[in-house]
XYZ file of C-alpha atoms in Angstrom:
601
model
C -1.733 17.208 -9.126
C 1.161 19.272 -7.406
C -0.086 22.045 -9.873
C -2.768 23.665 -7.515
C -1.340 26.484 -5.711
C 0.087 26.480 -3.116
C -1.232 29.711 -1.268
C -4.776 28.328 -2.077
C -3.529 24.941 -0.090
C -2.249 26.588 2.501
C -5.609 29.152 2.991
C -7.109 25.554 2.930
C -5.019 24.447 5.838
C -6.352 27.329 8.256
C -9.797 27.292 7.021
C -9.885 23.125 7.682
C -9.695 21.727 10.971
C -8.154 18.101 11.445
C -10.116 17.478 14.335
C -13.462 18.535 12.387
C -12.656 16.080 9.520
C -10.522 13.452 11.458
C -13.988 12.899 13.939
C -16.125 11.975 11.212
C -14.492 8.722 11.174
C -13.239 8.555 14.373
C -14.519 8.877 18.066
C -11.932 11.580 19.839
C -11.253 12.046 23.212
C -9.194 14.737 24.773
C -5.844 13.732 26.256
C -3.582 16.534 26.881
C -2.755 18.952 24.197
C -4.154 16.232 21.612
C -6.865 13.630 21.023
C -6.638 9.765 21.328
C -9.215 7.345 19.333
C -8.513 3.769 17.440
C -7.298 3.867 14.107
C -9.818 3.516 11.379
C -6.936 2.226 9.255
C -6.396 -0.768 11.349
C -8.128 -2.959 13.922
C -7.340 -2.436 17.534
C -8.711 -2.239 21.278
C -6.283 0.281 22.857
C -6.153 3.990 21.040
C -2.814 4.151 19.444
C -4.350 6.887 16.986
C -2.929 10.504 18.059
C -4.289 13.717 16.410
C -2.511 17.082 17.438
C -4.581 20.240 17.078
C -1.997 22.578 17.505
C 0.298 20.925 14.455
C -2.996 19.568 12.356
C -1.404 16.691 11.881
C -2.502 12.386 13.254
C 0.168 9.291 13.919
C -1.002 6.144 14.565
C 1.314 5.097 16.686
C 0.187 0.970 16.101
C -0.054 1.132 12.050
C 2.155 3.558 11.131
C -0.229 6.024 9.465
C 0.529 10.097 9.447
C 0.173 12.829 7.821
C -1.903 15.551 7.081
C -5.166 16.259 7.198
C -5.040 16.059 3.193
C -3.028 12.845 3.588
C -5.947 11.255 5.968
C -9.051 11.923 3.748
C -6.641 10.845 0.891
C -6.400 7.478 2.238
C -9.617 7.076 3.900
C -11.632 7.847 0.347
C -8.968 6.635 -1.850
C -8.751 10.229 -3.942
C -6.277 11.802 -5.205
C -4.393 15.074 -4.004
C -6.597 16.994 -6.615
C -9.732 15.033 -5.386
C -9.273 15.646 -2.058
C -8.135 19.457 -2.329
C -11.901 19.963 -4.075
C -13.747 17.950 -1.578
C -12.277 19.885 1.425
C -12.622 23.542 -0.385
C -16.422 22.447 -1.161
C -16.624 21.376 3.406
C -14.994 24.486 3.876
C -17.381 26.755 1.707
C -13.723 27.932 0.007
C -13.996 29.290 -3.736
C -11.342 27.458 -5.782
C -8.955 29.270 -7.283
C -9.165 30.329 -11.745
C -4.859 28.882 -11.697
C -6.263 25.411 -10.469
C -9.762 25.235 -12.831
C -7.632 26.123 -15.257
C -5.680 23.413 -14.483
C -8.500 21.273 -14.338
C -10.437 19.332 -17.369
C -12.885 22.730 -19.284
C -16.565 23.153 -18.971
C -16.588 21.205 -21.924
C -14.789 18.469 -21.542
C -16.168 18.139 -18.251
C -19.968 18.040 -19.726
C -18.737 15.445 -21.763
C -16.734 13.340 -18.881
C -20.671 14.095 -16.812
C -22.685 12.742 -20.143
C -20.269 9.982 -20.393
C -21.183 8.913 -16.949
C -24.776 9.637 -16.779
C -24.826 6.905 -20.028
C -22.894 4.552 -18.297
C -25.345 4.665 -15.477
C -28.482 4.842 -17.670
C -26.689 1.587 -19.584
C -26.205 -0.245 -15.473
C -30.286 0.459 -15.546
C -31.226 -0.816 -18.940
C -29.120 -3.751 -18.513
C -30.232 -4.525 -15.437
C -33.954 -3.925 -16.307
C -33.580 -6.713 -19.336
C -32.361 -9.496 -16.554
C -34.962 -9.256 -14.153
C -38.106 -8.213 -15.892
C -37.854 -8.900 -19.282
C -38.236 -12.095 -21.612
C -35.169 -11.330 -23.134
C -33.536 -12.246 -19.712
C -34.514 -15.238 -19.194
C -32.072 -17.034 -20.408
C -29.146 -14.926 -18.331
C -31.189 -15.073 -15.452
C -31.543 -19.009 -15.110
C -27.681 -18.880 -16.361
C -26.509 -17.005 -13.250
C -29.272 -19.148 -10.807
C -27.644 -21.937 -12.120
C -24.053 -20.632 -10.947
C -26.167 -20.614 -7.564
C -25.886 -16.769 -7.670
C -28.667 -15.493 -5.808
C -31.367 -12.438 -7.030
C -30.347 -10.287 -4.105
C -26.529 -10.355 -4.518
C -27.664 -9.675 -8.582
C -28.993 -6.617 -7.442
C -26.071 -5.672 -5.331
C -23.830 -6.234 -7.931
C -25.968 -4.577 -10.207
C -26.300 -7.823 -12.912
C -27.592 -7.219 -16.382
C -27.589 -8.608 -19.493
C -27.550 -7.467 -23.049
C -29.501 -8.511 -25.410
C -28.559 -10.074 -28.763
C -29.630 -7.330 -31.173
C -27.288 -4.815 -32.847
C -28.107 -1.258 -32.009
C -30.801 -1.697 -28.711
C -28.859 -0.025 -26.120
C -28.119 2.509 -28.759
C -31.312 3.690 -29.945
C -32.439 3.569 -26.194
C -29.347 6.344 -24.837
C -29.818 8.258 -27.937
C -33.884 8.779 -27.851
C -32.052 10.313 -24.528
C -30.189 12.699 -26.022
C -26.456 10.945 -26.474
C -24.662 11.471 -29.480
C -23.400 7.958 -31.277
C -19.583 9.928 -31.218
C -19.927 9.969 -27.724
C -21.450 6.380 -26.848
C -18.576 5.260 -29.426
C -15.644 7.235 -27.137
C -17.385 5.670 -24.033
C -16.889 2.293 -24.964
C -20.151 1.294 -24.993
C -21.179 1.125 -28.768
C -18.995 0.291 -32.088
C -18.734 1.923 -35.288
C -18.820 -0.564 -37.832
C -18.380 1.422 -41.288
C -21.575 3.569 -41.553
C -23.250 2.155 -38.475
C -22.782 2.546 -34.637
C -23.865 -0.661 -32.597
C -23.761 -2.205 -28.970
C -20.738 -3.304 -28.084
C -22.381 -5.994 -25.925
C -24.680 -8.498 -27.129
C -25.606 -11.724 -25.562
C -23.849 -11.556 -22.740
C -24.282 -11.115 -19.042
C -23.341 -7.773 -17.931
C -21.776 -6.744 -14.938
C -20.807 -3.026 -13.760
C -17.262 -1.693 -12.706
C -16.937 1.484 -10.840
C -14.342 3.530 -10.326
C -13.718 4.304 -6.829
C -17.144 6.169 -5.709
C -19.342 3.523 -6.828
C -20.007 5.359 -10.342
C -20.107 2.901 -13.173
C -17.362 3.448 -15.652
C -16.614 0.650 -17.433
C -18.947 -2.713 -18.014
C -17.605 -6.568 -18.270
C -19.917 -9.415 -20.309
C -19.334 -12.265 -19.488
C -20.617 -15.139 -22.322
C -23.052 -17.767 -21.228
C -21.703 -20.434 -23.763
C -18.662 -22.300 -23.129
C -17.494 -22.358 -26.972
C -18.159 -18.061 -27.093
C -14.915 -16.129 -27.736
C -14.106 -14.272 -25.763
C -15.402 -15.763 -22.547
C -14.985 -12.355 -21.310
C -15.491 -9.013 -23.214
C -14.161 -5.683 -21.254
C -15.092 -2.124 -22.123
C -12.196 -0.648 -23.604
C -9.469 2.413 -22.412
C -11.773 5.356 -21.923
C -11.319 8.644 -20.685
C -13.417 7.232 -17.640
C -11.526 3.597 -17.333
C -8.066 2.497 -17.094
C -7.667 -0.790 -16.222
C -4.341 -0.176 -14.647
C -5.456 1.694 -11.801
C -9.209 0.325 -11.550
C -10.093 -2.525 -9.540
C -13.290 -4.326 -9.583
C -15.172 -4.094 -6.403
C -12.953 -2.111 -4.673
C -15.793 0.665 -3.985
C -17.924 -1.142 -1.511
C -14.934 -3.788 -0.536
C -13.050 -0.830 1.234
C -14.696 -0.562 4.405
C -14.499 -5.117 5.036
C -10.537 -4.189 4.145
C -10.069 -1.345 6.328
C -12.466 -3.134 9.510
C -10.359 -6.475 8.572
C -7.145 -4.821 7.138
C -6.690 -7.343 4.521
C -7.596 -7.040 0.700
C -8.292 -10.263 -0.975
C -6.818 -10.537 -4.654
C -9.228 -12.758 -7.138
C -8.530 -13.012 -10.706
C -11.946 -12.381 -11.954
C -15.124 -11.345 -11.638
C -17.460 -14.045 -10.250
C -14.812 -15.159 -8.647
C -15.588 -12.102 -6.611
C -19.156 -12.222 -6.642
C -19.150 -15.724 -5.286
C -16.603 -14.612 -2.115
C -19.017 -12.055 -1.859
C -22.319 -14.146 -1.345
C -20.500 -16.774 0.988
C -19.614 -13.680 3.309
C -15.968 -12.414 2.141
C -16.609 -8.792 1.768
C -13.127 -7.472 0.822
C -12.464 -9.077 -2.418
C -11.492 -7.225 -5.736
C -10.460 -7.828 -8.920
C -7.811 -6.897 -11.669
C -10.633 -7.863 -14.151
C -8.562 -10.479 -16.322
C -5.395 -8.056 -16.500
C -2.261 -8.119 -14.752
C -1.744 -6.555 -11.114
C -0.221 -3.317 -11.409
C 2.206 -1.480 -9.609
C -0.487 1.419 -9.745
C -2.839 -1.334 -8.480
C -0.579 -2.227 -5.352
C -0.600 1.509 -4.531
C -4.365 1.863 -4.605
C -4.642 -1.201 -2.458
C -1.952 -0.320 0.193
C -4.369 2.791 0.768
C -6.616 0.577 2.871
C -4.210 -2.063 4.225
C -1.050 -3.302 4.774
C -1.945 -7.170 3.844
C -2.794 -8.546 1.047
C -4.386 -12.087 0.762
C -4.099 -13.631 -3.381
C -6.921 -16.194 -4.060
C -6.076 -16.882 -7.841
C -6.872 -19.946 -9.961
C -5.348 -23.016 -9.010
C -3.681 -23.844 -12.602
C 0.001 -23.027 -13.603
C -0.985 -19.521 -14.446
C -2.384 -18.871 -11.464
C 0.287 -20.033 -9.728
C 2.518 -17.755 -12.448
C 0.286 -14.797 -11.541
C 0.455 -15.255 -8.228
C 4.436 -15.380 -7.545
C 3.985 -11.768 -9.954
C 1.929 -10.310 -7.131
C 4.166 -11.633 -4.304
C 6.949 -9.380 -6.122
C 4.732 -6.165 -5.972
C 3.502 -6.828 -2.666
C 6.870 -7.303 -1.038
C 8.426 -4.171 -3.015
C 4.858 -1.994 -1.809
C 5.743 -3.785 1.902
C 2.969 -5.542 1.787
C 2.105 -8.647 4.068
C 1.007 -11.756 1.828
C -1.083 -14.530 1.797
C -1.711 -17.117 -0.609
C -5.160 -18.588 -0.554
C -5.082 -21.710 -3.498
C -7.814 -24.363 -4.879
C -7.481 -27.643 -6.412
C -5.468 -27.718 -10.389
C -8.508 -26.822 -12.680
C -10.663 -24.976 -10.177
C -10.982 -21.150 -9.356
C -12.168 -19.611 -6.381
C -16.135 -19.690 -8.135
C -15.874 -23.179 -8.944
C -15.127 -24.276 -5.194
C -17.582 -21.940 -3.799
C -20.173 -23.220 -5.744
C -19.026 -27.563 -5.753
C -18.243 -27.359 -1.236
C -20.477 -24.207 0.075
C -19.591 -21.352 1.459
C -18.939 -22.187 4.697
C -15.681 -24.293 3.188
C -15.046 -21.511 0.687
C -14.500 -18.999 3.321
C -12.363 -21.885 5.485
C -10.064 -21.991 2.803
C -9.467 -17.825 4.253
C -9.550 -18.478 7.901
C -7.782 -22.207 8.359
C -5.564 -22.831 4.987
C -4.071 -19.461 3.885
C -0.614 -19.800 3.344
C 2.222 -17.357 4.313
C 3.879 -16.057 1.264
C 7.355 -18.316 2.516
C 5.068 -21.447 2.689
C 3.487 -21.268 -0.545
C 7.041 -20.607 -2.344
C 8.602 -23.428 -0.319
C 5.760 -25.807 -1.530
C 6.827 -24.319 -4.973
C 10.275 -25.129 -4.703
C 8.757 -28.882 -3.487
C 6.913 -29.500 -6.772
C 9.956 -28.485 -8.652
C 12.467 -30.158 -7.002
C 13.274 -33.473 -7.538
C 14.044 -35.541 -4.060
C 15.139 -38.997 -5.611
C 18.125 -37.828 -5.750
C 20.811 -36.379 -3.631
C 21.773 -33.753 -5.230
C 18.018 -33.158 -5.827
C 17.483 -32.971 -2.620
C 20.402 -30.637 -1.477
C 19.359 -28.353 -3.947
C 16.265 -28.059 -2.710
C 17.105 -28.102 0.740
C 19.629 -24.919 0.148
C 16.634 -22.828 -1.614
C 14.264 -23.694 1.216
C 16.871 -21.814 2.912
C 17.476 -19.076 1.039
C 13.639 -18.423 1.157
C 13.887 -18.635 4.916
C 16.980 -16.466 5.236
C 15.007 -13.822 3.298
C 11.286 -13.518 4.185
C 10.788 -16.045 7.463
C 9.884 -14.594 11.045
C 11.820 -16.426 13.944
C 9.147 -18.070 14.334
C 8.166 -19.036 10.524
C 11.615 -20.314 10.250
C 12.211 -22.218 13.512
C 8.947 -23.874 12.113
C 10.131 -24.923 8.605
C 13.229 -25.969 9.712
C 11.880 -28.652 12.320
C 10.118 -29.812 9.358
C 13.510 -30.010 7.569
C 15.547 -31.365 9.885
C 13.068 -34.309 10.178
C 12.006 -35.297 6.963
C 15.707 -34.787 5.241
C 16.965 -36.237 9.304
C 19.464 -33.361 9.549
C 20.546 -31.859 12.438
C 19.135 -28.578 13.629
C 22.830 -27.092 14.179
C 23.628 -27.829 10.183
C 20.313 -26.211 9.296
C 21.240 -23.184 11.049
C 24.465 -22.731 10.166
C 23.733 -23.507 6.672
C 20.839 -20.960 6.731
C 23.419 -18.347 8.926
C 25.571 -18.536 5.883
C 23.095 -17.757 3.228
C 20.966 -15.025 4.793
C 23.511 -13.341 6.628
C 22.883 -10.053 4.154
C 19.420 -10.926 4.274
C 19.215 -10.704 7.840
C 21.387 -7.323 8.179
C 19.072 -5.279 6.392
C 15.857 -6.800 8.010
C 17.431 -6.112 11.247
C 18.105 -2.405 10.028
C 14.734 -1.807 9.050
C 13.271 -3.155 12.020
C 15.559 -0.562 14.151
C 14.175 2.177 11.730
C 10.595 1.232 12.515
C 11.121 1.187 16.126
C 12.955 4.449 16.137
C 9.731 6.400 15.832
C 7.242 4.522 17.415
C 9.398 3.352 20.718
C 12.273 5.626 21.728
C 13.246 3.068 24.127
C 14.035 0.694 22.006
C 16.743 2.391 20.417
C 20.257 3.542 20.950
C 20.573 7.186 21.924
C 22.538 8.196 19.145
C 18.632 7.275 16.636
C 17.263 9.338 19.386
C 19.652 12.079 19.116
C 18.739 11.858 15.065
C 15.661 11.589 16.170
C 15.213 15.297 18.203
C 17.407 16.897 15.632
C 14.677 15.864 13.123
C 11.823 17.270 14.945
C 13.769 20.701 15.971
C 14.336 20.999 12.659
C 10.531 20.469 11.366
C 9.177 22.265 14.108
C 11.193 25.361 14.427
C 12.678 27.078 11.621
C 15.851 28.635 13.376
C 16.911 24.743 13.958
C 18.352 25.517 10.618
C 20.639 27.592 10.688
C 22.144 26.192 13.847
C 22.608 22.667 12.127
C 24.289 23.725 9.188
C 26.887 25.913 11.712
C 27.594 22.492 13.610
C 27.554 20.603 10.197
C 25.214 17.842 10.980
C 24.547 16.607 7.683
C 24.117 12.480 8.365
C 21.851 11.099 10.947
C 22.363 7.090 11.888
C 19.935 5.428 9.781
C 19.631 5.696 6.252
C 15.948 7.141 6.729
C 16.795 9.420 8.937
C 19.543 10.602 7.260
C 17.335 11.101 3.612
C 14.808 13.329 5.946
C 17.082 15.257 7.077
C 17.727 16.111 3.300
C 14.543 16.785 2.611
C 13.816 18.806 5.432
C 17.671 21.199 4.778
C 15.807 21.629 0.698
C 12.536 22.330 2.199
C 14.195 25.179 5.126
C 16.155 26.487 2.132
C 13.541 26.661 0.234
C 11.228 28.137 3.031
C 12.619 29.339 5.888
C 9.353 29.709 7.539
C 6.957 26.567 6.166
C 4.466 25.263 8.264
C 5.349 21.652 9.367
C 2.287 20.474 7.871
C 3.123 21.783 4.012
C 6.467 20.102 4.500
C 4.960 16.435 4.943
C 2.309 16.707 2.555
C 5.649 16.891 -0.272
C 6.764 13.930 1.039
C 5.605 11.056 -1.579
C 7.593 8.215 0.584
C 5.339 6.954 2.334
C 8.300 5.901 4.929
C 9.985 9.485 5.307
C 6.177 10.307 5.835
C 5.398 8.166 9.003
C 8.188 9.497 10.349
C 7.928 12.563 9.774
C 4.134 12.918 11.372
C 5.542 10.653 14.717
C 8.022 13.486 15.001
C 5.063 16.040 14.355
C 2.727 14.789 16.749
C 5.336 14.243 19.748
C 6.002 16.516 22.618
C 8.134 18.914 21.820
C 9.970 21.484 24.091
C 10.989 24.441 21.488
C 14.149 25.609 20.136
C 16.898 24.426 23.213
C 20.343 24.680 21.610
C 21.925 23.274 24.760
C 19.674 19.896 24.176
C 20.666 20.103 20.083
C 24.812 20.413 21.563
C 23.624 17.209 23.463
C 22.401 15.415 20.634
C 25.535 15.798 18.020
C 27.768 15.252 20.996
C 25.705 11.931 21.121
C 26.039 11.269 17.520
C 29.906 12.407 17.248
C 30.357 9.908 20.269
C 28.730 7.110 18.554
C 30.997 8.025 15.580
C 33.847 8.310 17.135
C 33.588 4.809 19.659
C 32.759 2.819 15.651
C 35.985 4.065 14.492
C 37.563 3.172 17.981
C 36.390 -0.422 17.492
C 37.725 -0.636 14.425
C 40.926 0.970 14.019
C 41.619 -1.458 17.674
C 40.406 -4.691 15.192
C 42.744 -3.060 12.891
C 45.601 -2.844 15.390
C 45.473 -6.412 16.495
C 45.933 -7.672 12.945
C 48.594 -5.211 12.206
C 50.447 -6.973 15.247
C 49.520 -10.454 13.891
C 51.171 -9.627 10.744
C 54.086 -8.475 11.998
C 53.816 -5.276 10.084
C 55.673 -2.333 12.203
C 55.016 1.010 10.863
C 51.346 0.460 10.668
C 51.170 -0.966 14.548
C 52.702 2.573 15.480
C 50.305 4.340 13.346
C 47.244 2.459 14.471
C 48.431 3.121 18.032
C 48.545 6.580 17.439
C 44.980 6.403 16.053
C 43.510 4.625 18.631
C 45.275 6.879 21.645
C 43.804 9.685 19.718
C 40.565 8.708 19.595
C 40.789 7.583 23.143
C 41.112 10.980 23.964
C 38.736 12.239 21.925
C 36.090 10.065 23.645
C 37.281 10.864 26.833
C 37.070 14.961 26.141
C 33.166 13.797 24.628
C 32.380 12.235 27.330
C 33.389 15.038 30.515
C 30.622 16.608 31.793
C 30.275 20.645 30.025
C 33.405 19.361 27.788
């Protein structure tokens, strides 16, 4: 991804105006030195999305999305870094460098990939024609209609049928100039001895598209219950990698952005039934486990995910895995459950579209509710020990993952059901969840530090100003090193400081845009983008001195409190020598704190 010459990327940055690019997706209006509009990455009524033409960066003060023009196109279109650079170069009419072309597939490889894409496109049209316009497709058409799939939906998903013949597709594509070897490599055909035959036969065909909506693979659904396997998918090919492709994402991403929620199903038919019922934000991992790459892909479009897997035991296990992946990626999760033995497609057909959509609108469980429900199913509530174990496990979940409102609601339920006082439950929860609450508080403080400076302490605001100055004004680098500023109040701030030091050491005059593009960590990129688009008065040593003073003062006050506690403990223990040493340190700290608090000290 980073093999593109930096000189070329810098030239591209200068030729592409972020206002023009973002303006294609967002209605912007000028507000002071910046432009504002409604954020395209989450639903909002009041504009919190800010774009700075001066610094060529954007930041949303509502959801935290931020970065450069390259990051904007990557996230809004779901493209890779290289794909985005190529697209922007075409937009700006900038010639791609030879070195970039060398890192990309050769012309022969590019032609081969394109031939594979063309073959898949023709195959999709062929299968669709067989389903809709031939006697060979009547059985499959009847099968789909019996499953409640309308012809409109069939057309929208480009459904088709592969007839039960050995070489019908192969012969069709050969006549159009496609070599047998290419058809095998692309997954459309299989080599059996000296023969090349169709991979898919007597199956309903479901095209699988990449992020741009181009067909790269197929899923073949058997119509007979006894047929094995029920689903036959294309193999891994140069075009298709199961771990990085989600069925229907190309069509669902607009709805995902609008609703700010992606819905993950297990199978194709679940997605298709949901679409027909009016739920347009559904995707599927095509019978394989959801991967970290899938989750990162979904996170480009939304920070919320609804899991709608089958109601059987396997579906429950798979849901737990998705919740774990989503939690690691900081995605908010909901779970929609269906009666055991039913999948979403079954439910939609049996109870109808309104009931299906209602499951998502009204019956969705939070992650906490789903986990507690699972604990309850496994618990032995008949015995006192079983009840106690269940309550403690439920409290652990509440302490680690519940919001204050949800925690209070679930505690009320536990209190009423098991006749326990709320005080007792709160005490137990406090003991079990202490560490988790500390981590959550730290994370909230870090997020508030970039969104609303008035909600955080003076030392955190000072840390943000130091970072902003180092990001925007290169001369800050030498000043900070001279004053030995190596740590800031929040771990996230210190991590960004280290990255900025390394960047300034390598690129003393490097632009903020270039730095932000190097950040792979989402939270660090959001923090940097928020600082880049914020108001700044220039390199100001006097203000930086005040910031360093504030940091030093906070550090000393923390040490003072700790040393005072140590003094009290030494006095209670009767350790006279330790008391004298602590008393002297307390006095020294008091003197230094007073000096720093004195103006112009």
